[in-house]
Structure formats: structure tokens, C-alpha cells
Backbone as a ProteinNet text record, in pm:
[ID]
protein_1_A
[PRIMARY]
MNHEDSRKKELKIMLRRKKKREQRDWRLTMKRLRKFQKDVLNERSSRD
[TERTIARY]
8831.5	8827.5	8695	8617.4	8489	8499.7	8388.1	8386.9	8433.8	8387.1	8421.6	8573.6	8639.2	8784.4	8855.6	8814.5	8882.3	8860.3	8743.3	8719.1	8810.1	8824.4	8913.4	9055.6	9096.7	9231.9	9249.1	9151.2	9158.1	9166.5	9085.3	9086.8	9225.4	9283.3	9417.6	9516.9	9514.2	9607.2	9585	9459.5	9429.6	9481.8	9458.7	9505.7	9657.1	9726.8	9872.3	9918	9854	9891.6	9868.8	9755.8	9722.4	9829.9	9866.9	9968.2	10098.7	10139.8	10264.2	10257.6	10145.3	10132.5	10138.4	10071.9	10074.2	10215.3	10289.6	10428.1	10509.7	10491.9	10567.7	10530.8	10401.4	10357.5	10418.2	10419.8	10473.4	10621.4	10695.8	10838.6	10857.9	10780.2	10791.6	10761.4	10658.7	10621.4	10735.2	10794.1	10904.7	11022.2	11049.9	11158.6	11132.3	11012	10976.3	10988.2	10941.5	10948.5	11093.5	11180	11320.6	11381.6	11353.6	11407.9	11358.1	11230.3	11171.9	11242	11260.4	11327.9	11469.3	11538.2	11674.1	11672.4	11580	11569.9	11543.2	11453.9	11422.1	11546.6	11617.6	11739.4	11840.9	11857.4	11952.3	11914.5	11787.1	11742.9	11775.8	11748.9	11775.7	11923.9	12007.2	12150.5	12205.3	12147.2	12196.4	12148.6	12037.8	11985.8	12069.6	12118.7	12194.1	12319.6
-21483.8	-21403.2	-21428	-21325.1	-21343.7	-21320.4	-21335.4	-21327.1	-21189.7	-21085.9	-20949.2	-20929.2	-20976.7	-20962.4	-21029.1	-21149.8	-21221.5	-21151.5	-21092.3	-21020.2	-20898.9	-20827.5	-20710.8	-20753	-20863.4	-20912	-20942.3	-21010.9	-21043.3	-20916.7	-20819.4	-20693	-20629.3	-20628	-20571.1	-20640.2	-20772.2	-20849.4	-20818.9	-20816.7	-20787.1	-20649.4	-20553.4	-20417.8	-20415.3	-20485.3	-20487.4	-20549.1	-20660.4	-20724.9	-20631.8	-20564.5	-20472.9	-20364.8	-20310.2	-20205.6	-20255.9	-20374.3	-20430.3	-20445.6	-20498.3	-20520.5	-20387.7	-20286.1	-20155.9	-20099.7	-20116.4	-20067.4	-20136.3	-20269.6	-20343.5	-20296.1	-20279.7	-20231.2	-20094.3	-20009.9	-19874.9	-19880.8	-19969	-19981.6	-20027.5	-20125.9	-20176.3	-20064.5	-19988.7	-19878.7	-19778.4	-19745.1	-19649.8	-19704.8	-19832.9	-19894.4	-19881.6	-19915.7	-19907.6	-19765.1	-19671.8	-19531.5	-19490.7	-19526.6	-19489.7	-19549.7	-19676.3	-19742.6	-19671.7	-19639.4	-19571.4	-19437.5	-19360.9	-19232	-19250	-19350.2	-19377.2	-19406.1	-19493.9	-19528.1	-19404	-19320.6	-19198	-19110.6	-19096	-19014.9	-19072.4	-19202.8	-19266.8	-19241.8	-19250.7	-19225.8	-19083.5	-18989.6	-18849.3	-18828.6	-18881	-18856.5	-18925.3	-19037.9	-19106.3	-19034.4	-18963.1	-18891.8	-18767.8	-18705.9	-18581	-18600.5
5855.5	5732.6	5660.6	5641.2	5574.1	5423.4	5359.2	5212.6	5163.7	5228.8	5189	5189.3	5292.6	5303.1	5186.7	5157.3	5049.3	4915.7	4900.3	4774.9	4764.1	4872.7	4872.5	4837.8	4894.5	4867.8	4719.6	4663.8	4520.7	4437.5	4472.9	4399.7	4405.5	4523.8	4539.9	4447.9	4451	4367.8	4220.3	4180.5	4040	4001.3	4090.6	4062.8	4045.6	4135.8	4129	3997.4	3960.9	3835.1	3717.8	3720.8	3612.2	3601.7	3714.8	3717.9	3656.7	3699.7	3647.8	3497.1	3450.8	3307.8	3232.9	3288	3222.4	3218.5	3327.5	3329.4	3221.6	3210.2	3110.9	2970.5	2945.8	2815.6	2787.7	2888.4	2874	2836	2904.3	2873.5	2730.3	2691.2	2554.2	2455.2	2483.4	2394.5	2383.9	2496.9	2494.7	2414.4	2431.5	2355.7	2206.6	2167.9	2025.7	1976.3	2057.5	2019	1995.4	2088.9	2076	1951.1	1929.7	1812	1686.3	1685.6	1570.7	1547.2	1654	1640.1	1586.3	1635.7	1587.9	1438.6	1398.1	1256.8	1173.1	1219.4	1146.3	1136.3	1246.6	1245.8	1147.4	1150	1059.4	914.1	885	747.6	707.2	796.3	765.4	737	824.1	810.6	685.5	647.3	527.8	401.9	413	297	268	371.8	354.2	271.2
[MASK]
++++++++++++++++++++++++++++++++++++++++++++++++

């Protein structure tokens, strides 16, 4: 295994990690969004 190969491998791993992190961030964002929408809905219904 030469230097080039190991670099490619590292890049692959980094990319995978990045992807995972982005997915997790995305899920968290969606959760927050949903909670926010729920809160807004609750406020509306309590105001009526």
C-alpha cells in the first residue's frame, strides 16, 4: 500500500464521517422545527 492509497482511504473515512455528522445535524434541525411548529400551533389554539 503506497502513500496515495492511504490518503484516499483517509479521504473516504473523512467524507463518511462528514456525511454522518450532517445527517445527525439535519435530524436535530428537523426535531427542533417540529417542536417549534407544535409550540406555534399550541399558542394559536390557546389564543382562540
